[in-house]
Short mmCIF file of C-alpha atoms (C1' of nucleotides) in Angstrom, two decimals:
data_model
loop_
_atom_site.label_atom_id
_atom_site.label_comp_id
_atom_site.label_asym_id
_atom_site.label_seq_id
_atom_site.Cartn_x
_atom_site.Cartn_y
_atom_site.Cartn_z
CA MET A 1 -24.95 24.91 -13.75
CA ALA A 2 -28.18 23.38 -12.68
CA PRO A 3 -29.23 24.81 -9.34
CA ARG A 4 -30.95 22.47 -6.93
CA VAL A 5 -29.72 19.34 -8.63
CA ALA A 6 -32.53 16.95 -9.42
CA ASP A 7 -31.35 14.12 -7.22
CA VAL A 8 -28.22 14.21 -5.12
CA ASP A 9 -28.34 10.45 -4.49
CA ALA A 10 -28.59 9.70 -8.19
CA ARG A 11 -25.56 11.86 -8.90
CA ARG A 12 -23.59 10.18 -6.14
CA GLU A 13 -24.46 6.82 -7.62
CA GLN A 14 -23.45 7.96 -11.08
CA ILE A 15 -20.07 9.05 -9.73
CA GLY A 16 -19.79 5.83 -7.72
CA ARG A 17 -20.26 3.69 -10.83
CA ALA A 18 -17.46 5.55 -12.58
CA ALA A 19 -15.29 5.22 -9.49
CA ILE A 20 -15.71 1.44 -9.43
CA GLU A 21 -14.59 1.16 -13.01
CA ILE A 22 -11.54 3.41 -12.66
CA PHE A 23 -10.41 2.07 -9.29
CA ALA A 24 -10.71 -1.49 -10.60
CA ARG A 25 -8.61 -0.59 -13.61
CA ASP A 26 -5.94 1.64 -12.06
CA GLY A 27 -5.98 0.84 -8.36
CA PHE A 28 -6.59 3.30 -5.55
CA GLN A 29 -3.36 5.26 -5.72
CA GLY A 30 -3.11 4.89 -9.47
CA ALA A 31 -6.58 6.22 -10.19
CA ALA A 32 -6.87 9.92 -11.02
CA VAL A 33 -9.90 11.74 -9.65
CA GLY A 34 -10.06 13.56 -12.96
CA ASP A 35 -10.52 10.29 -14.82
CA ILE A 36 -13.41 9.32 -12.59
CA ALA A 37 -14.96 12.74 -13.16
CA SER A 38 -14.62 12.43 -16.94
CA LEU A 39 -16.19 9.00 -16.98
CA ALA A 40 -19.06 10.29 -14.85
CA GLY A 41 -19.48 13.21 -17.26
CA LEU A 42 -18.48 15.87 -14.76
CA SER A 43 -15.46 17.99 -14.04
CA LYS A 44 -12.92 17.27 -11.35
CA GLY A 45 -14.12 20.04 -9.07
CA SER A 46 -17.68 18.76 -9.01
CA ILE A 47 -16.60 15.46 -7.50
CA TYR A 48 -15.74 17.33 -4.31
CA ARG A 49 -19.29 18.59 -4.01
CA TYR A 50 -20.49 15.02 -3.54
CA PHE A 51 -17.54 13.37 -1.81
CA ASP A 52 -15.18 14.75 0.82
CA ASP A 53 -12.06 13.27 -0.71
CA LYS A 54 -10.64 10.45 -2.77
CA GLU A 55 -10.84 8.04 0.14
CA ALA A 56 -14.54 8.67 0.58
CA LEU A 57 -15.00 7.90 -3.09
CA PHE A 58 -13.11 4.65 -2.72
CA HIS A 59 -15.10 3.70 0.32
CA ALA A 60 -18.36 4.33 -1.50
CA ALA A 61 -17.23 2.22 -4.45
CA PHE A 62 -16.38 -0.69 -2.23
CA GLU A 63 -19.56 -0.36 -0.23
CA ALA A 64 -21.66 -0.51 -3.40
CA VAL A 65 -19.92 -3.69 -4.49
CA ARG A 66 -20.27 -5.24 -1.05
CA MET A 67 -23.98 -4.50 -0.89
CA ARG A 68 -24.50 -6.03 -4.29
CA LEU A 69 -22.75 -9.21 -3.22
CA LEU A 70 -24.75 -9.43 0.00
CA ARG A 71 -28.00 -8.86 -1.89
CA ASP A 72 -27.20 -11.65 -4.36
CA CYS A 73 -26.42 -14.01 -1.49
CA ARG A 74 -29.63 -13.29 0.36
CA ALA A 75 -31.69 -13.64 -2.80
CA ALA A 76 -30.19 -17.05 -3.52
CA MET A 77 -30.76 -18.16 0.06
CA ALA A 78 -34.39 -17.12 0.00
CA GLU A 79 -35.11 -19.81 -2.58
CA GLN A 80 -34.10 -22.65 -0.27
CA ASP A 81 -35.75 -24.13 2.79
CA ARG A 82 -33.11 -26.09 4.64
CA ALA A 83 -30.16 -24.22 6.11
CA TRP A 84 -27.65 -26.48 4.37
CA ASP A 85 -29.19 -25.75 0.98
CA GLN A 86 -29.22 -22.05 1.78
CA LEU A 87 -25.50 -22.22 2.56
CA ALA A 88 -24.77 -24.00 -0.69
CA ALA A 89 -26.87 -21.47 -2.58
CA ALA A 90 -25.05 -18.54 -0.94
CA VAL A 91 -21.67 -20.00 -1.82
CA THR A 92 -22.68 -20.58 -5.43
CA ALA A 93 -24.20 -17.10 -5.67
CA THR A 94 -20.96 -15.57 -4.41
CA VAL A 95 -18.91 -17.33 -7.04
CA GLU A 96 -21.43 -16.38 -9.70
CA ALA A 97 -21.33 -12.75 -8.58
CA PHE A 98 -17.55 -12.72 -8.96
CA ARG A 99 -17.79 -14.25 -12.40
CA SER A 100 -20.52 -12.00 -13.73
CA TYR A 101 -19.14 -8.81 -12.23
CA ILE A 102 -15.43 -9.40 -12.39
CA ALA A 103 -14.51 -5.82 -11.41
CA ILE A 104 -15.29 -6.89 -7.87
CA VAL A 105 -11.99 -8.75 -7.76
CA PRO A 106 -9.40 -6.06 -8.45
CA LEU A 107 -11.45 -3.60 -6.44
CA THR A 108 -11.42 -5.94 -3.47
CA LEU A 109 -7.70 -6.52 -3.80
CA GLU A 110 -7.13 -2.79 -3.82
CA PHE A 111 -9.29 -2.42 -0.78
CA TRP A 112 -7.41 -5.13 1.07
CA ALA A 113 -4.16 -3.35 0.34
CA ALA A 114 -5.52 0.02 1.38
CA ALA A 115 -6.79 -1.53 4.60
CA SER A 116 -3.47 -3.13 5.41
CA ALA A 117 -0.80 -0.46 4.86
CA GLY A 118 -0.24 3.25 4.48
CA ASP A 119 -2.32 6.17 5.73
CA THR A 120 -5.52 4.44 4.68
CA ARG A 121 -4.94 1.51 6.99
CA GLN A 122 -6.84 2.78 10.00
CA ARG A 123 -9.77 4.12 8.04
CA PHE A 124 -10.34 0.98 6.00
CA GLY A 125 -9.07 -1.66 8.39
CA THR A 126 -12.14 -1.58 10.59
CA VAL A 127 -14.39 -1.66 7.54
CA MET A 128 -12.77 -4.94 6.48
CA ALA A 129 -12.89 -6.43 9.97
CA ASP A 130 -16.61 -5.62 10.20
CA MET A 131 -17.34 -6.99 6.77
CA TYR A 132 -15.71 -10.33 7.47
CA ARG A 133 -17.38 -10.60 10.82
CA GLU A 134 -20.71 -10.06 9.07
CA PHE A 135 -20.01 -12.73 6.46
CA ARG A 136 -18.80 -15.22 9.03
CA GLU A 137 -21.83 -14.62 11.20
CA LEU A 138 -24.11 -15.29 8.26
CA VAL A 139 -22.41 -18.63 7.72
CA ILE A 140 -22.30 -19.46 11.43
CA ALA A 141 -26.05 -18.90 11.71
CA LEU A 142 -26.66 -21.25 8.79
CA LEU A 143 -24.37 -23.93 10.21
CA ARG A 144 -26.09 -23.74 13.61
CA GLN A 145 -29.43 -24.09 11.94
CA GLY A 146 -27.97 -26.96 9.97
CA GLN A 147 -27.06 -28.60 13.26
CA ALA A 148 -30.62 -28.15 14.48
CA GLU A 149 -31.93 -29.68 11.26
CA GLY A 150 -29.53 -32.62 11.52
CA ASP A 151 -27.47 -31.80 8.43
CA VAL A 152 -24.36 -30.78 10.37
CA ASP A 153 -22.66 -32.58 13.22
CA ALA A 154 -23.64 -31.26 16.63
CA ASP A 155 -20.00 -31.12 17.68
CA ALA A 156 -18.74 -29.31 14.57
CA ASP A 157 -16.69 -26.17 15.25
CA VAL A 158 -19.00 -23.85 13.35
CA GLU A 159 -16.86 -20.76 13.96
CA ALA A 160 -13.75 -22.33 12.50
CA ILE A 161 -15.68 -23.77 9.56
CA ALA A 162 -17.26 -20.41 8.80
CA ALA A 163 -13.84 -18.75 8.80
CA TRP A 164 -12.30 -21.18 6.33
CA LEU A 165 -15.38 -21.30 4.11
CA VAL A 166 -15.31 -17.52 3.67
CA ALA A 167 -11.52 -17.67 3.37
CA GLY A 168 -11.74 -20.32 0.68
CA LEU A 169 -14.10 -18.22 -1.42
CA ASP A 170 -11.79 -15.22 -1.26
CA GLY A 171 -8.76 -17.31 -2.11
CA LEU A 172 -10.45 -19.09 -5.01
CA MET A 173 -11.50 -15.79 -6.52
CA LEU A 174 -7.93 -14.60 -6.13
CA GLN A 175 -6.42 -17.59 -7.90
CA HIS A 176 -9.04 -17.37 -10.62
CA TRP A 177 -8.18 -13.71 -11.20
CA PHE A 178 -4.50 -14.43 -11.70
CA ASP A 179 -5.06 -17.64 -13.64
CA PRO A 180 -8.42 -18.07 -15.38
CA ALA A 181 -7.68 -21.78 -15.74
CA VAL A 182 -8.51 -22.12 -12.06
CA ASP A 183 -12.25 -22.77 -11.89
CA PRO A 184 -13.66 -21.17 -8.76
CA LEU A 185 -16.96 -22.98 -9.11
CA ALA A 186 -15.25 -26.38 -9.13
CA GLY A 187 -13.24 -25.35 -6.11
CA ALA A 188 -16.30 -24.10 -4.23
CA SER A 189 -18.26 -27.26 -5.09
CA SER A 190 -15.43 -29.44 -3.87
CA MET A 191 -15.22 -27.42 -0.68
CA LEU A 192 -18.94 -27.82 -0.08
CA SER A 193 -19.10 -31.53 -0.81
CA THR A 194 -16.06 -32.18 1.36
CA LEU A 195 -17.67 -30.25 4.17
CA ARG A 196 -20.90 -32.11 3.61
CA LYS A 197 -19.17 -35.46 3.98
CA GLY A 198 -16.67 -34.37 6.62
CA ALA A 199 -18.99 -32.56 8.99
CA THR A 200 -22.08 -34.66 8.58
CA ASN A 201 -22.41 -37.92 10.41
CA ALA A 202 -26.10 -38.15 9.75
CA SER A 203 -25.82 -38.76 6.02
CA GLN A 204 -22.85 -41.13 6.22
CA ILE A 205 -23.15 -43.34 9.27
CA MET B 1 40.75 -0.26 -6.00
CA ALA B 2 37.32 -1.05 -4.77
CA PRO B 3 36.80 0.80 -1.51
CA ARG B 4 35.04 -1.08 1.24
CA VAL B 5 35.17 -4.24 -0.88
CA ALA B 6 31.47 -3.98 -1.40
CA ASP B 7 29.85 -7.36 -1.21
CA VAL B 8 27.13 -6.87 -3.77
CA ASP B 9 24.97 -9.75 -2.58
CA ALA B 10 25.18 -8.67 1.04
CA ARG B 11 24.24 -5.11 0.07
CA ARG B 12 21.30 -6.29 -1.95
CA GLU B 13 20.08 -8.37 0.95
CA GLN B 14 20.53 -5.49 3.37
CA ILE B 15 18.48 -3.25 1.09
CA GLY B 16 15.94 -6.01 0.58
CA ARG B 17 15.35 -6.34 4.32
CA ALA B 18 14.71 -2.61 4.60
CA ALA B 19 12.42 -2.76 1.59
CA ILE B 20 10.30 -5.49 3.16
CA GLU B 21 9.80 -3.40 6.25
CA ILE B 22 8.94 -0.16 4.48
CA PHE B 23 6.72 -1.75 1.82
CA ALA B 24 4.86 -3.65 4.53
CA ARG B 25 4.33 -0.43 6.47
CA ASP B 26 3.54 2.03 3.67
CA GLY B 27 2.48 -0.08 0.72
CA PHE B 28 4.10 -0.10 -2.70
CA GLN B 29 2.94 3.27 -3.93
CA GLY B 30 3.11 4.82 -0.49
CA ALA B 31 6.68 3.78 0.17
CA ALA B 32 9.42 6.29 -0.63
CA VAL B 33 12.64 4.87 -2.01
CA GLY B 34 14.45 7.40 0.18
CA ASP B 35 12.93 5.84 3.30
CA ILE B 36 14.11 2.40 2.28
CA ALA B 37 17.57 3.83 1.65
CA SER B 38 17.66 5.50 5.08
CA LEU B 39 16.63 2.32 6.85
CA ALA B 40 19.29 0.41 4.96
CA GLY B 41 21.83 3.04 5.95
CA LEU B 42 22.42 4.29 2.42
CA SER B 43 21.44 7.23 0.32
CA LYS B 44 18.73 7.14 -2.27
CA GLY B 45 21.13 7.25 -5.16
CA SER B 46 22.93 4.13 -4.03
CA ILE B 47 19.76 2.07 -4.19
CA TYR B 48 19.84 2.41 -7.95
CA ARG B 49 23.27 0.86 -8.05
CA TYR B 50 21.73 -2.39 -6.81
CA PHE B 51 18.22 -2.31 -8.23
CA ASP B 52 16.96 -1.02 -11.56
CA ASP B 53 13.89 0.69 -10.17
CA LYS B 54 11.31 0.68 -7.41
CA GLU B 55 9.47 -2.22 -8.96
CA ALA B 56 12.59 -4.38 -8.96
CA LEU B 57 12.97 -3.59 -5.28
CA PHE B 58 9.41 -4.65 -4.62
CA HIS B 59 9.81 -7.81 -6.59
CA ALA B 60 12.95 -8.73 -4.64
CA ALA B 61 11.19 -8.09 -1.33
CA PHE B 62 8.33 -10.37 -2.27
CA GLU B 63 10.62 -13.03 -3.63
CA ALA B 64 12.57 -13.15 -0.37
CA VAL B 65 9.39 -13.61 1.62
CA ARG B 66 8.11 -16.26 -0.77
CA MET B 67 11.33 -18.25 -0.59
CA ARG B 68 11.28 -18.16 3.18
CA LEU B 69 7.74 -19.51 3.23
CA LEU B 70 8.56 -22.29 0.79
CA ARG B 71 11.67 -23.22 2.78
CA ASP B 72 9.67 -23.47 6.01
CA CYS B 73 7.11 -25.67 4.29
CA ARG B 74 9.67 -28.06 2.86
CA ALA B 75 11.50 -28.29 6.18
CA ALA B 76 8.30 -29.21 8.00
CA MET B 77 7.43 -31.78 5.35
CA ALA B 78 10.83 -33.43 5.58
CA GLU B 79 10.05 -34.53 9.11
CA GLN B 80 7.10 -36.68 8.07
CA ASP B 81 6.88 -39.95 6.22
CA ARG B 82 3.35 -40.31 4.97
CA ALA B 83 2.11 -37.82 2.39
CA TRP B 84 -0.94 -36.94 4.47
CA ASP B 85 1.23 -36.04 7.45
CA GLN B 86 3.49 -34.02 5.18
CA LEU B 87 0.48 -32.07 3.95
CA ALA B 88 -0.69 -31.36 7.47
CA ALA B 89 2.82 -30.29 8.45
CA ALA B 90 3.10 -27.94 5.48
CA VAL B 91 -0.24 -26.33 6.30
CA THR B 92 0.73 -25.83 9.92
CA ALA B 93 4.15 -24.48 8.94
CA THR B 94 2.51 -21.95 6.64
CA VAL B 95 0.26 -20.66 9.39
CA GLU B 96 3.20 -20.53 11.79
CA ALA B 97 5.26 -18.61 9.25
CA PHE B 98 2.53 -16.01 8.95
CA ARG B 99 2.27 -15.69 12.70
CA SER B 100 5.97 -15.45 13.41
CA TYR B 101 6.75 -13.13 10.50
CA ILE B 102 3.61 -11.08 10.25
CA ALA B 103 5.08 -8.59 7.76
CA ILE B 104 4.40 -11.27 5.16
CA VAL B 105 0.74 -10.40 5.27
CA PRO B 106 0.63 -6.70 4.34
CA LEU B 107 3.43 -7.29 1.85
CA THR B 108 1.43 -10.03 0.19
CA LEU B 109 -1.69 -7.88 0.09
CA GLU B 110 0.30 -5.11 -1.55
CA PHE B 111 1.66 -7.55 -4.05
CA TRP B 112 -1.79 -8.86 -4.88
CA ALA B 113 -2.96 -5.32 -5.51
CA ALA B 114 0.06 -4.47 -7.64
CA ALA B 115 -0.52 -7.65 -9.63
CA SER B 116 -4.17 -6.87 -10.26
CA ALA B 117 -4.38 -3.23 -11.35
CA GLY B 118 -2.38 -0.32 -12.67
CA ASP B 119 0.88 -0.32 -14.61
CA THR B 120 2.34 -3.03 -12.43
CA ARG B 121 -0.34 -5.53 -13.36
CA GLN B 122 1.44 -7.17 -16.24
CA ARG B 123 4.83 -7.36 -14.58
CA PHE B 124 3.56 -8.88 -11.34
CA GLY B 125 0.51 -10.76 -12.57
CA THR B 126 2.49 -13.62 -14.06
CA VAL B 127 4.62 -13.84 -10.92
CA MET B 128 1.46 -14.45 -8.89
CA ALA B 129 0.03 -16.93 -11.35
CA ASP B 130 3.27 -18.91 -11.30
CA MET B 131 3.50 -18.83 -7.52
CA TYR B 132 0.01 -20.20 -7.03
CA ARG B 133 0.54 -22.87 -9.63
CA GLU B 134 3.66 -23.92 -7.73
CA PHE B 135 1.84 -24.09 -4.41
CA ARG B 136 -1.09 -25.98 -5.87
CA GLU B 137 1.19 -28.45 -7.55
CA LEU B 138 2.97 -29.13 -4.28
CA VAL B 139 -0.38 -29.94 -2.67
CA ILE B 140 -1.58 -31.96 -5.65
CA ALA B 141 1.53 -34.14 -5.52
CA LEU B 142 0.96 -34.82 -1.83
CA LEU B 143 -2.70 -35.65 -2.35
CA ARG B 144 -1.86 -38.04 -5.18
CA GLN B 145 0.69 -39.74 -3.01
CA GLY B 146 -1.94 -39.81 -0.27
CA GLN B 147 -4.21 -41.66 -2.68
CA ALA B 148 -1.45 -44.17 -3.36
CA GLU B 149 -0.93 -44.63 0.36
CA GLY B 150 -4.65 -45.07 0.96
CA ASP B 151 -5.15 -41.94 3.04
CA VAL B 152 -7.13 -40.11 0.37
CA ASP B 153 -10.04 -41.38 -1.71
CA ALA B 154 -9.03 -42.57 -5.14
CA ASP B 155 -11.84 -40.56 -6.74
CA ALA B 156 -11.11 -37.30 -4.92
CA ASP B 157 -10.74 -34.26 -7.17
CA VAL B 158 -7.20 -33.45 -6.07
CA GLU B 159 -6.91 -30.36 -8.26
CA ALA B 160 -10.00 -28.74 -6.82
CA ILE B 161 -9.00 -29.68 -3.28
CA ALA B 162 -5.53 -28.21 -3.74
CA ALA B 163 -7.04 -24.96 -5.00
CA TRP B 164 -9.34 -24.49 -2.04
CA LEU B 165 -6.75 -25.59 0.51
CA VAL B 166 -4.30 -22.96 -0.70
CA ALA B 167 -7.18 -20.49 -0.98
CA GLY B 168 -8.27 -21.20 2.57
CA LEU B 169 -4.82 -20.49 3.96
CA ASP B 170 -4.66 -17.14 2.15
CA GLY B 171 -8.10 -16.18 3.31
CA LEU B 172 -7.50 -17.20 6.91
CA MET B 173 -4.35 -15.12 7.05
CA LEU B 174 -6.32 -12.22 5.61
CA GLN B 175 -9.08 -12.42 8.19
CA HIS B 176 -6.53 -12.82 10.97
CA TRP B 177 -4.72 -9.69 9.82
CA PHE B 178 -7.87 -7.58 9.95
CA ASP B 179 -9.18 -9.17 13.13
CA PRO B 180 -6.65 -10.89 15.40
CA ALA B 181 -9.54 -12.63 17.17
CA VAL B 182 -9.75 -14.93 14.16
CA ASP B 183 -7.43 -17.82 14.90
CA PRO B 184 -5.84 -19.02 11.66
CA LEU B 185 -4.48 -22.17 13.28
CA ALA B 186 -7.94 -23.22 14.44
CA GLY B 187 -9.27 -22.54 10.97
CA ALA B 188 -6.50 -24.50 9.29
CA SER B 189 -6.92 -27.42 11.68
CA SER B 190 -10.64 -27.51 11.05
CA MET B 191 -10.01 -27.42 7.32
CA LEU B 192 -7.58 -30.34 7.56
CA SER B 193 -9.74 -32.51 9.80
CA THR B 194 -12.77 -31.87 7.63
CA LEU B 195 -10.80 -32.84 4.58
CA ARG B 196 -9.49 -35.91 6.38
CA LYS B 197 -12.99 -37.07 7.17
CA GLY B 198 -14.59 -35.87 3.95
CA ALA B 199 -12.08 -37.21 1.45
CA THR B 200 -11.08 -40.39 3.20
CA ASN B 201 -13.23 -43.44 2.97
CA ALA B 202 -10.49 -45.71 4.22
CA SER B 203 -10.45 -44.40 7.76
CA GLN B 204 -14.21 -44.05 8.13
CA ILE B 205 -15.97 -46.87 6.38
"C1'" DG C 1 57.37 1.50 4.64
"C1'" DT C 2 55.82 5.47 2.21
"C1'" DA C 3 53.96 8.31 -1.38
"C1'" DT C 4 51.13 8.58 -5.19
"C1'" DA C 5 47.61 7.14 -8.45
"C1'" DA C 6 43.48 4.84 -9.61
"C1'" DT C 7 39.05 3.28 -8.47
"C1'" DG C 8 34.20 3.14 -7.84
"C1'" DA C 9 30.83 3.23 -3.94
"C1'" DC C 10 28.43 6.75 -2.24
"C1'" DT C 11 26.06 11.18 -1.81
"C1'" DG C 12 22.33 14.57 -2.22
"C1'" DA C 13 20.82 18.39 -4.84
"C1'" DC C 14 18.23 18.64 -8.84
"C1'" DT C 15 14.86 17.74 -12.67
"C1'" DG C 16 10.67 16.74 -14.48
"C1'" DG C 17 6.47 15.23 -13.65
"C1'" DT C 18 2.13 13.84 -11.22
"C1'" DC C 19 -1.95 14.76 -8.86
"C1'" DA C 20 -5.29 15.86 -4.86
"C1'" DT C 21 -7.58 19.65 -3.48
"C1'" DT C 22 -9.16 24.60 -3.58
"C1'" DC C 23 -11.66 28.54 -5.13
"C1'" DA C 24 -12.76 32.51 -8.09
"C1'" DT C 25 -15.54 32.59 -11.85
"C1'" DT C 26 -19.24 31.38 -14.97
"C1'" DA C 27 -23.67 29.32 -16.28
"C1'" DT C 28 -28.30 28.21 -15.26
"C1'" DA C 29 -32.95 27.95 -13.37
"C1'" DC C 30 -36.59 30.07 -11.23
"C1'" DG D 1 -31.96 39.15 -9.22
"C1'" DT D 2 -30.58 35.47 -6.57
"C1'" DA D 3 -29.11 31.06 -5.25
"C1'" DT D 4 -26.68 27.30 -6.49
"C1'" DA D 5 -24.24 23.92 -9.62
"C1'" DA D 6 -20.46 23.39 -12.24
"C1'" DT D 7 -15.97 24.49 -13.97
"C1'" DG D 8 -10.97 24.18 -14.60
"C1'" DA D 9 -6.88 26.89 -13.76
"C1'" DA D 10 -3.95 27.43 -9.97
"C1'" DT D 11 -1.63 25.75 -5.86
"C1'" DG D 12 1.29 23.12 -3.18
"C1'" DA D 13 3.22 18.92 -1.94
"C1'" DC D 14 5.41 14.82 -3.12
"C1'" DC D 15 8.66 11.78 -5.24
"C1'" DA D 16 11.19 8.58 -8.79
"C1'" DG D 17 15.15 8.64 -10.92
"C1'" DT D 18 19.75 11.15 -12.47
"C1'" DC D 19 24.41 12.62 -12.27
"C1'" DA D 20 28.51 15.46 -11.21
"C1'" DG D 21 31.37 15.46 -7.58
"C1'" DT D 22 33.59 13.48 -3.14
"C1'" DC D 23 36.59 10.58 -0.73
"C1'" DA D 24 37.87 6.17 1.57
"C1'" DT D 25 40.24 2.38 0.10
"C1'" DT D 26 43.37 -0.30 -2.59
"C1'" DA D 27 47.23 -0.97 -5.93
"C1'" DT D 28 51.60 0.15 -7.34
"C1'" DA D 29 56.33 2.03 -7.50
"C1'" DC D 30 60.31 2.93 -5.21
#
DNA sequence: GTATAATGACTGACTGGTCATTCATTATAC
DNA sequence: GTATAATGAATGACCAGTCAGTCATTATAC
């Protein structure tokens, strides 16, 4: 109807918000493009003016969620001076992000599945690999700085630690999703304090 | 009377094996029951003689994989005396199971997704919740015994530790699946040694 | 040992339905 | 009048689950 739409980016974002909600509720395969269109206040056909196909829509939804998480982490880190405190803040911010924006969880699970099997595997698999590399590298950098600042053992295997720290956060969110009695914050705190004691000679000996 | 003396259990297992392979390759929604039937050497119609519907097939596939994992864990534990060594053996056995039977990974990811969104959520959600509770309880029991044997601090929060240990294994397997350069065994070893140092006064002080 | 009857595992064409994607048409703004 | 956004009916492909019929195998009678 409206020629020269006011703002293409705004419309894409509007559709993306609807996509997050529907994909989180119904899954990737289960979601109907028409439902996303309705929620965005458009018709099915219009979706295809802004996105090539359903997969592109899914990718955009996940990307939006990922950026939000990364932004929250960086914001929390900016408030701390020492690398160790920044790491703790990032971990806490991640858990908080999951709790305050719970749609992240089912959306992520759907994305994992899409990246691991079926036609979507190739397209989304590299996206996941890149994302985890990025998260691990963030943690590795903090741990290295922590070593320089004397909060982390010089001989700690920072790569391995980064992998299981990120892994632990994912897994805690997963268990919390299936069973709300599992407290992800308690788990993350325990993980951090154990790491603090287990990989820090300076403060113990 | 009964032609080919059909061994119902054997047939179900034969179909189950095919189901694991196809679901791991194509995902739950993406898999065609006809493909599973072909791989099992049967026709589509016959599948429904042994399973109520596609979901039942999926459930059976996951259950088989879960039992195998649990069996491997218990076997590894049986070879150790002290609770701490049993825990370490179980963790290593889990990682080894993932590596030697890699189809577990995409199948698990599919199951997570099915348990988190869409029509399948209710049916599979409780299965997941129960499974994680079972795994956590196994770890909790070992940690408690470890406390009794003096290998684990008396004031350690065993519930929180169990949650993040299980979480870490899931997450490591996930990262390894997307990026084979991530070594899950190195991650798991680091996690264990950190826990050993961080939650054990006895051996350090 | 042979012929016949009974059985039920197995098949695959079929039904009913879903849904992503396309495109001819309509509405709107300038 | 023209360019473009938006629409939604139409298309085509896919697939879970059903069921009437087939036929190899077993049981029984003699």
